[in-house]
Amino acid sequence: MPKRLVLLFVMAFFAANSATAEGLKSDEEAIIIPTAAWLSKDGLSWQIPLHLWVFEPEEDSLTRNAILDGLANLLELSGGRASESEIFRERARPFLQDNERGKALDLKVGDYRVPMPETGANGRAEAVVSLPSEDFDARNGPSSIPVRAILKRGDSRAFEGKVHFVGPEGLSVISDIDDTIKISHVVDKRLLLERTFLKPFEEAPGMAELYRDWANSGAAFHYLSSSPWQLYPALSDFMAVAGFPAGSFHLRGFRLKDESFFNLFKSSMRSKPPVIKALLARYPGRRFILVGDSGEVDPEIYGEIARHHPGQIAHIFIRLVTREHRGSARMERAFHGLPDSLWSLFEEPSVLPHDLAKLVGDE
């Protein structure tokens, strides 16, 4: 039997025997996180990561409202009046919603029906499916297709995400979010919490325009942050409105029952390197631009990555939000042993090259 027919048979079997017959309940919702696919070494298939999140939205109730009030007081935002803010309630609610464990949904990827594993305690399920490359015209530059949740008959709701096809060669941008493309004041935890829960998200001036120019030149994007997944809806809405190019999202797992709310923005030294290394391994023929800020440990993380993967890192850009400079002891330590031409500090993106050909030189 031809390889493709075998694949279709296996997928049809699992689809017919999956636990999706009942679909989502009417009071449950799903989010499909944007991901980035990579081409297999033999070029015959796309490896497509899928990331699903199922939950029951937080409903207004005396108990949950009391928890929201308690969180507001705990965070000491606006003198304890944060619970009166609609922005606060909107962004805090995902931390209180009921993540649905044991849900096994099917997703539609192109013409394929893909059964997902059951969701875990955090409501999320992840899988990588291999689909024939001939069915996806995605070899010439970044492209994307929708991924949809298959719902039971009569359910007219739509839950949709995207998978971005990133070819084996080209240029990719791995970008931090907080204080890199969004003003967050990470170095001041009180201001960080206020920016996160009380104020409309604000673009770092000029970054969306810069990224659009890079995207128009063919760059693919991967957005990486130590922010928790509960902030994904607000972050994705902000980035779409601001006009940032679409790309894959890589955030951090967090459960309020397991961790203190004050651990919301843990150091990214543990969470970021594994994600970056995985992206480099998936695309060994691509070159990467790493963009971050000086607020926490992006210089140290990116410097270490560049020392271990010198052939894949095209450039490192660090947005200055602290009083560092190129000759400071910290920057010299972070980028020790790397060519001076490999990394740059900036305050305004207008000083950065908007033309990718100039960015990577003649390479």
Tab-separated table of C-alpha atoms in Angstrom:
chain	number	residue	atom	x	y	z
A	1	MET	CA	0.000	0.000	0.000
A	2	PRO	CA	1.452	3.454	-0.918
A	3	LYS	CA	2.828	5.432	2.025
A	4	ARG	CA	0.246	8.200	1.658
A	5	LEU	CA	-2.681	5.748	1.689
A	6	VAL	CA	-1.309	4.118	4.820
A	7	LEU	CA	-1.124	7.538	6.495
A	8	LEU	CA	-4.686	8.363	5.486
A	9	PHE	CA	-5.946	4.986	6.732
A	10	VAL	CA	-4.257	5.367	10.112
A	11	MET	CA	-5.552	8.905	10.560
A	12	ALA	CA	-9.063	7.858	9.555
A	13	PHE	CA	-8.983	5.007	12.073
A	14	PHE	CA	-7.955	7.273	14.945
A	15	ALA	CA	-10.477	9.909	13.896
A	16	ALA	CA	-13.272	7.321	13.900
A	17	ASN	CA	-12.229	5.974	17.292
A	18	SER	CA	-11.330	9.214	19.038
A	19	ALA	CA	-13.263	10.700	21.956
A	20	THR	CA	-14.494	13.656	19.919
A	21	ALA	CA	-17.980	12.311	19.179
A	22	GLU	CA	-19.402	14.458	21.959
A	23	GLY	CA	-17.263	17.464	21.070
A	24	LEU	CA	-16.995	20.467	23.319
A	25	LYS	CA	-19.774	21.131	25.760
A	26	SER	CA	-21.726	24.320	25.211
A	27	ASP	CA	-20.024	25.968	28.196
A	28	GLU	CA	-16.479	25.012	27.083
A	29	GLU	CA	-14.194	26.836	24.698
A	30	ALA	CA	-10.937	26.119	22.898
A	31	ILE	CA	-7.930	28.127	21.793
A	32	ILE	CA	-5.604	26.813	19.087
A	33	ILE	CA	-2.163	28.342	19.568
A	34	PRO	CA	-0.252	29.458	16.430
A	35	THR	CA	2.693	27.142	15.720
A	36	ALA	CA	5.470	26.756	13.150
A	37	ALA	CA	5.915	23.627	11.013
A	38	TRP	CA	9.216	22.364	9.634
A	39	LEU	CA	10.091	20.207	6.618
A	40	SER	CA	11.437	16.695	7.190
A	41	LYS	CA	15.047	15.975	6.176
A	42	ASP	CA	13.918	14.005	3.119
A	43	GLY	CA	11.502	16.776	2.119
A	44	LEU	CA	8.559	14.373	1.895
A	45	SER	CA	6.553	15.610	4.852
A	46	TRP	CA	5.841	18.621	7.010
A	47	GLN	CA	6.182	18.150	10.745
A	48	ILE	CA	3.254	20.136	12.120
A	49	PRO	CA	3.093	20.928	15.848
A	50	LEU	CA	-0.413	21.395	17.204
A	51	HIS	CA	-1.226	23.088	20.497
A	52	LEU	CA	-4.748	23.069	21.901
A	53	TRP	CA	-6.141	24.664	25.057
A	54	VAL	CA	-9.622	23.724	26.368
A	55	PHE	CA	-11.314	25.507	29.247
A	56	GLU	CA	-14.596	26.613	30.745
A	57	PRO	CA	-14.647	30.423	30.830
A	58	GLU	CA	-14.782	32.075	34.220
A	59	GLU	CA	-18.343	33.050	35.050
A	60	ASP	CA	-19.380	35.895	37.308
A	61	SER	CA	-20.050	34.486	40.756
A	62	LEU	CA	-19.634	35.610	44.309
A	63	THR	CA	-16.773	33.156	44.837
A	64	ARG	CA	-14.824	34.118	41.731
A	65	ASN	CA	-15.460	37.816	42.247
A	66	ALA	CA	-14.098	37.442	45.765
A	67	ILE	CA	-10.999	35.751	44.362
A	68	LEU	CA	-10.538	38.586	41.878
A	69	ASP	CA	-10.855	41.109	44.689
A	70	GLY	CA	-8.335	39.139	46.705
A	71	LEU	CA	-5.874	39.062	43.822
A	72	ALA	CA	-6.237	42.787	43.346
A	73	ASN	CA	-5.513	43.416	47.014
A	74	LEU	CA	-2.681	40.908	47.017
A	75	LEU	CA	-1.047	42.685	44.101
A	76	GLU	CA	-1.711	46.046	45.773
A	77	LEU	CA	-2.662	47.558	42.443
A	78	SER	CA	-4.271	50.992	42.467
A	79	GLY	CA	-4.496	50.991	46.225
A	80	GLY	CA	-6.614	47.831	46.186
A	81	ARG	CA	-9.134	49.227	43.657
A	82	ALA	CA	-7.931	47.107	40.745
A	83	SER	CA	-11.026	44.892	40.881
A	84	GLU	CA	-13.051	47.883	39.681
A	85	SER	CA	-11.011	47.949	36.458
A	86	GLU	CA	-12.531	46.126	33.498
A	87	ILE	CA	-9.032	45.586	32.092
A	88	PHE	CA	-7.976	43.898	35.322
A	89	ARG	CA	-11.001	41.630	35.394
A	90	GLU	CA	-10.586	40.682	31.740
A	91	ARG	CA	-6.903	39.771	32.109
A	92	ALA	CA	-7.168	38.108	35.513
A	93	ARG	CA	-10.115	35.876	34.609
A	94	PRO	CA	-8.088	33.378	32.516
A	95	PHE	CA	-6.102	32.565	35.666
A	96	LEU	CA	-9.342	31.543	37.393
A	97	GLN	CA	-11.099	29.655	34.611
A	98	ASP	CA	-11.579	25.893	34.771
A	99	ASN	CA	-9.050	24.171	32.523
A	100	GLU	CA	-10.688	21.050	31.139
A	101	ARG	CA	-8.754	17.833	31.673
A	102	GLY	CA	-9.290	14.669	29.616
A	103	LYS	CA	-10.675	16.341	26.477
A	104	ALA	CA	-9.697	14.674	23.189
A	105	LEU	CA	-10.666	16.890	20.263
A	106	ASP	CA	-10.004	16.505	16.564
A	107	LEU	CA	-8.480	19.334	14.571
A	108	LYS	CA	-8.779	19.983	10.851
A	109	VAL	CA	-5.426	20.786	9.236
A	110	GLY	CA	-5.877	21.462	5.544
A	111	ASP	CA	-7.894	18.487	4.306
A	112	TYR	CA	-6.782	16.267	7.186
A	113	ARG	CA	-8.623	15.393	10.350
A	114	VAL	CA	-6.084	15.023	13.156
A	115	PRO	CA	-6.982	13.472	16.530
A	116	MET	CA	-5.332	15.195	19.476
A	117	PRO	CA	-4.245	13.490	22.711
A	118	GLU	CA	-6.305	14.172	25.811
A	119	THR	CA	-5.758	17.492	27.515
A	120	GLY	CA	-3.823	17.500	30.773
A	121	ALA	CA	-4.532	19.177	34.082
A	122	ASN	CA	-3.640	22.532	32.524
A	123	GLY	CA	-6.274	22.054	29.819
A	124	ARG	CA	-3.675	21.850	27.071
A	125	ALA	CA	-2.672	19.128	24.622
A	126	GLU	CA	0.267	19.137	22.222
A	127	ALA	CA	1.174	16.836	19.354
A	128	VAL	CA	3.295	16.774	16.211
A	129	VAL	CA	1.701	15.279	13.098
A	130	SER	CA	3.544	14.350	9.901
A	131	LEU	CA	1.645	15.245	6.707
A	132	PRO	CA	2.733	14.885	3.052
A	133	SER	CA	4.602	17.934	1.794
A	134	GLU	CA	2.964	17.626	-1.632
A	135	ASP	CA	-0.354	18.679	-0.077
A	136	PHE	CA	0.999	21.995	1.217
A	137	ASP	CA	2.421	24.562	-1.202
A	138	ALA	CA	4.726	26.143	1.337
A	139	ARG	CA	8.247	25.861	-0.029
A	140	ASN	CA	8.596	29.403	-1.375
A	141	GLY	CA	8.676	31.710	1.629
A	142	PRO	CA	6.646	31.623	4.853
A	143	SER	CA	2.960	30.771	4.501
A	144	SER	CA	0.186	29.580	6.769
A	145	ILE	CA	-3.088	27.675	6.810
A	146	PRO	CA	-5.927	27.657	9.347
A	147	VAL	CA	-6.331	24.927	11.944
A	148	ARG	CA	-9.888	24.415	13.164
A	149	ALA	CA	-11.493	22.476	15.989
A	150	ILE	CA	-14.024	19.929	14.754
A	151	LEU	CA	-17.215	20.362	16.776
A	152	LYS	CA	-20.272	18.210	17.138
A	153	ARG	CA	-23.151	18.606	14.719
A	154	GLY	CA	-25.281	21.637	15.478
A	155	ASP	CA	-22.488	23.543	17.231
A	156	SER	CA	-21.993	26.637	15.062
A	157	ARG	CA	-19.083	28.067	17.040
A	158	ALA	CA	-15.652	28.382	15.438
A	159	PHE	CA	-12.305	27.904	17.184
A	160	GLU	CA	-9.434	28.531	14.817
A	161	GLY	CA	-5.675	28.992	14.902
A	162	LYS	CA	-2.873	28.868	12.359
A	163	VAL	CA	0.122	26.780	11.517
A	164	HIS	CA	2.959	28.647	9.820
A	165	PHE	CA	5.064	26.726	7.319
A	166	VAL	CA	8.703	27.731	7.688
A	167	GLY	CA	11.017	26.389	5.003
A	168	PRO	CA	14.412	24.770	5.592
A	169	GLU	CA	16.330	27.867	4.469
A	170	GLY	CA	15.910	31.593	5.021
A	171	LEU	CA	15.886	34.016	7.911
A	172	SER	CA	13.861	33.719	11.131
A	173	VAL	CA	13.319	36.193	13.942
A	174	ILE	CA	13.055	34.982	17.531
A	175	SER	CA	11.616	37.911	19.450
A	176	ASP	CA	11.006	38.524	23.118
A	177	ILE	CA	7.751	40.348	23.937
A	178	ASP	CA	7.929	42.279	27.219
A	179	ASP	CA	10.007	45.463	26.879
A	180	THR	CA	11.095	44.353	23.410
A	181	ILE	CA	7.916	44.920	21.413
A	182	LYS	CA	5.587	45.841	24.309
A	183	ILE	CA	6.369	48.389	27.029
A	184	SER	CA	6.206	46.450	30.303
A	185	HIS	CA	8.797	47.857	32.763
A	186	VAL	CA	10.027	44.391	33.691
A	187	VAL	CA	12.767	45.819	35.925
A	188	ASP	CA	10.112	47.330	38.226
A	189	LYS	CA	7.775	44.548	39.384
A	190	ARG	CA	5.081	46.953	40.575
A	191	LEU	CA	5.024	48.798	37.262
A	192	LEU	CA	5.158	45.457	35.436
A	193	LEU	CA	2.029	44.235	37.210
A	194	GLU	CA	0.233	47.508	36.570
A	195	ARG	CA	1.182	47.402	32.875
A	196	THR	CA	0.036	43.800	32.712
A	197	PHE	CA	-3.276	44.040	34.547
A	198	LEU	CA	-4.431	47.662	34.602
A	199	LYS	CA	-3.349	49.459	31.446
A	200	PRO	CA	-3.888	48.900	27.721
A	201	PHE	CA	-0.858	47.194	26.227
A	202	GLU	CA	1.456	49.673	24.527
A	203	GLU	CA	3.746	48.982	21.588
A	204	ALA	CA	7.423	49.789	21.884
A	205	PRO	CA	7.499	52.614	19.318
A	206	GLY	CA	8.507	51.576	15.829
A	207	MET	CA	8.871	47.845	16.485
A	208	ALA	CA	5.770	46.749	14.559
A	209	GLU	CA	6.866	48.733	11.509
A	210	LEU	CA	10.363	47.241	11.696
A	211	TYR	CA	9.003	43.708	11.974
A	212	ARG	CA	6.583	44.266	9.078
A	213	ASP	CA	9.497	45.343	6.892
A	214	TRP	CA	11.419	42.236	7.892
A	215	ALA	CA	8.362	40.057	7.221
A	216	ASN	CA	7.895	41.651	3.802
A	217	SER	CA	11.495	40.686	3.077
A	218	GLY	CA	10.697	37.053	3.817
A	219	ALA	CA	11.488	36.601	7.526
A	220	ALA	CA	9.514	34.160	9.671
A	221	PHE	CA	8.669	35.066	13.279
A	222	HIS	CA	8.652	33.222	16.599
A	223	TYR	CA	7.448	35.156	19.666
A	224	LEU	CA	8.983	33.995	22.924
A	225	SER	CA	8.208	35.168	26.451
A	226	SER	CA	8.296	34.102	30.086
A	227	SER	CA	4.736	35.458	30.374
A	228	PRO	CA	2.159	32.754	31.250
A	229	TRP	CA	-0.179	31.229	28.673
A	230	GLN	CA	-3.136	32.879	30.439
A	231	LEU	CA	-2.004	36.170	28.888
A	232	TYR	CA	-1.994	34.758	25.350
A	233	PRO	CA	-5.487	36.052	24.382
A	234	ALA	CA	-4.629	39.612	25.449
A	235	LEU	CA	-1.154	39.469	23.885
A	236	SER	CA	-2.353	38.081	20.558
A	237	ASP	CA	-5.120	40.701	20.327
A	238	PHE	CA	-2.629	43.474	21.108
A	239	MET	CA	-0.132	42.263	18.515
A	240	ALA	CA	-2.775	41.919	15.819
A	241	VAL	CA	-4.103	45.434	16.424
A	242	ALA	CA	-0.566	46.877	16.527
A	243	GLY	CA	0.226	45.197	13.212
A	244	PHE	CA	2.974	42.787	14.221
A	245	PRO	CA	3.564	39.966	11.727
A	246	ALA	CA	1.945	36.649	12.521
A	247	GLY	CA	4.154	33.935	13.956
A	248	SER	CA	4.371	31.082	16.420
A	249	PHE	CA	3.902	31.741	20.150
A	250	HIS	CA	5.993	30.239	22.941
A	251	LEU	CA	4.923	31.230	26.464
A	252	ARG	CA	5.281	29.652	29.916
A	253	GLY	CA	3.048	27.245	31.773
A	254	PHE	CA	1.529	28.549	35.015
A	255	ARG	CA	-1.183	27.291	37.372
A	256	LEU	CA	-2.354	29.497	40.209
A	257	LYS	CA	-2.942	26.447	42.424
A	258	ASP	CA	0.720	25.428	42.007
A	259	GLU	CA	2.522	28.752	42.160
A	260	SER	CA	2.261	32.119	43.827
A	261	PHE	CA	0.846	34.942	41.723
A	262	PHE	CA	4.122	36.741	42.388
A	263	ASN	CA	5.906	34.039	40.367
A	264	LEU	CA	3.942	35.169	37.335
A	265	PHE	CA	7.040	36.491	35.590
A	266	LYS	CA	9.799	34.136	36.613
A	267	SER	CA	13.285	34.620	35.238
A	268	SER	CA	13.443	33.480	31.628
A	269	MET	CA	16.863	31.867	32.126
A	270	ARG	CA	15.179	28.466	32.472
A	271	SER	CA	12.188	28.833	30.168
A	272	LYS	CA	13.682	30.497	27.090
A	273	PRO	CA	16.869	28.534	26.197
A	274	PRO	CA	15.111	25.173	25.610
A	275	VAL	CA	12.613	26.798	23.242
A	276	ILE	CA	15.331	28.611	21.285
A	277	LYS	CA	17.466	25.463	21.030
A	278	ALA	CA	14.462	23.484	19.778
A	279	LEU	CA	13.808	26.067	17.045
A	280	LEU	CA	17.460	25.999	15.973
A	281	ALA	CA	17.354	22.200	15.805
A	282	ARG	CA	14.173	22.182	13.738
A	283	TYR	CA	15.604	24.600	11.178
A	284	PRO	CA	19.348	23.803	10.901
A	285	GLY	CA	19.579	25.467	7.501
A	286	ARG	CA	18.023	28.766	8.557
A	287	ARG	CA	19.734	31.765	10.116
A	288	PHE	CA	18.255	33.531	13.106
A	289	ILE	CA	17.966	37.090	14.357
A	290	LEU	CA	17.528	37.226	18.128
A	291	VAL	CA	15.737	40.316	19.442
A	292	GLY	CA	15.367	41.063	23.140
A	293	ASP	CA	15.922	43.734	25.770
A	294	SER	CA	18.261	44.529	28.626
A	295	GLY	CA	15.547	44.364	31.296
A	296	GLU	CA	16.301	40.844	32.463
A	297	VAL	CA	18.599	38.190	30.962
A	298	ASP	CA	18.119	38.326	27.188
A	299	PRO	CA	21.740	39.433	26.578
A	300	GLU	CA	23.071	36.534	28.650
A	301	ILE	CA	20.725	33.977	27.046
A	302	TYR	CA	21.360	35.137	23.490
A	303	GLY	CA	25.113	35.386	24.013
A	304	GLU	CA	25.254	31.800	25.271
A	305	ILE	CA	23.107	30.579	22.375
A	306	ALA	CA	25.349	32.336	19.849
A	307	ARG	CA	28.503	30.805	21.313
A	308	HIS	CA	27.051	27.313	20.915
A	309	HIS	CA	25.388	27.889	17.518
A	310	PRO	CA	27.685	30.359	15.732
A	311	GLY	CA	26.663	29.375	12.221
A	312	GLN	CA	22.956	29.915	12.766
A	313	ILE	CA	22.876	33.296	14.508
A	314	ALA	CA	22.835	36.141	11.980
A	315	HIS	CA	22.564	38.961	14.520
A	316	ILE	CA	21.496	39.838	18.066
A	317	PHE	CA	19.605	43.052	18.799
A	318	ILE	CA	19.081	44.221	22.383
A	319	ARG	CA	16.678	47.065	23.136
A	320	LEU	CA	18.114	49.149	25.965
A	321	VAL	CA	15.684	49.692	28.838
A	322	THR	CA	18.417	49.963	31.476
A	323	ARG	CA	21.439	52.243	31.822
A	324	GLU	CA	23.818	49.842	30.140
A	325	HIS	CA	26.026	50.595	27.157
A	326	ARG	CA	28.158	48.622	24.749
A	327	GLY	CA	31.280	48.843	26.912
A	328	SER	CA	29.555	48.006	30.201
A	329	ALA	CA	30.854	45.059	32.203
A	330	ARG	CA	27.545	43.247	31.839
A	331	MET	CA	27.457	43.466	28.044
A	332	GLU	CA	31.091	42.443	27.776
A	333	ARG	CA	30.354	39.361	29.885
A	334	ALA	CA	27.172	38.516	28.016
A	335	PHE	CA	28.800	38.657	24.592
A	336	HIS	CA	32.277	37.503	25.527
A	337	GLY	CA	34.041	35.721	22.694
A	338	LEU	CA	31.570	36.837	20.031
A	339	PRO	CA	32.423	39.115	17.088
A	340	ASP	CA	31.554	42.760	17.751
A	341	SER	CA	29.657	42.778	14.464
A	342	LEU	CA	27.279	40.065	15.682
A	343	TRP	CA	25.423	42.100	18.297
A	344	SER	CA	23.948	45.584	18.620
A	345	LEU	CA	22.260	47.690	21.283
A	346	PHE	CA	19.499	50.132	20.362
A	347	GLU	CA	16.942	52.444	21.899
A	348	GLU	CA	14.998	53.385	18.773
A	349	PRO	CA	14.349	50.806	16.014
A	350	SER	CA	14.761	53.541	13.396
A	351	VAL	CA	18.521	53.019	13.678
A	352	LEU	CA	18.224	49.344	12.728
A	353	PRO	CA	18.388	48.106	9.131
A	354	HIS	CA	14.935	47.514	7.704
A	355	ASP	CA	16.403	45.730	4.684
A	356	LEU	CA	17.262	42.107	5.401
A	357	ALA	CA	19.955	42.083	2.724
A	358	LYS	CA	21.811	44.769	4.668
A	359	LEU	CA	21.097	42.996	7.924
A	360	VAL	CA	22.902	39.782	6.998
A	361	GLY	CA	25.435	41.319	4.627
A	362	ASP	CA	26.590	39.227	1.748
A	363	GLU	CA	26.001	35.901	3.491
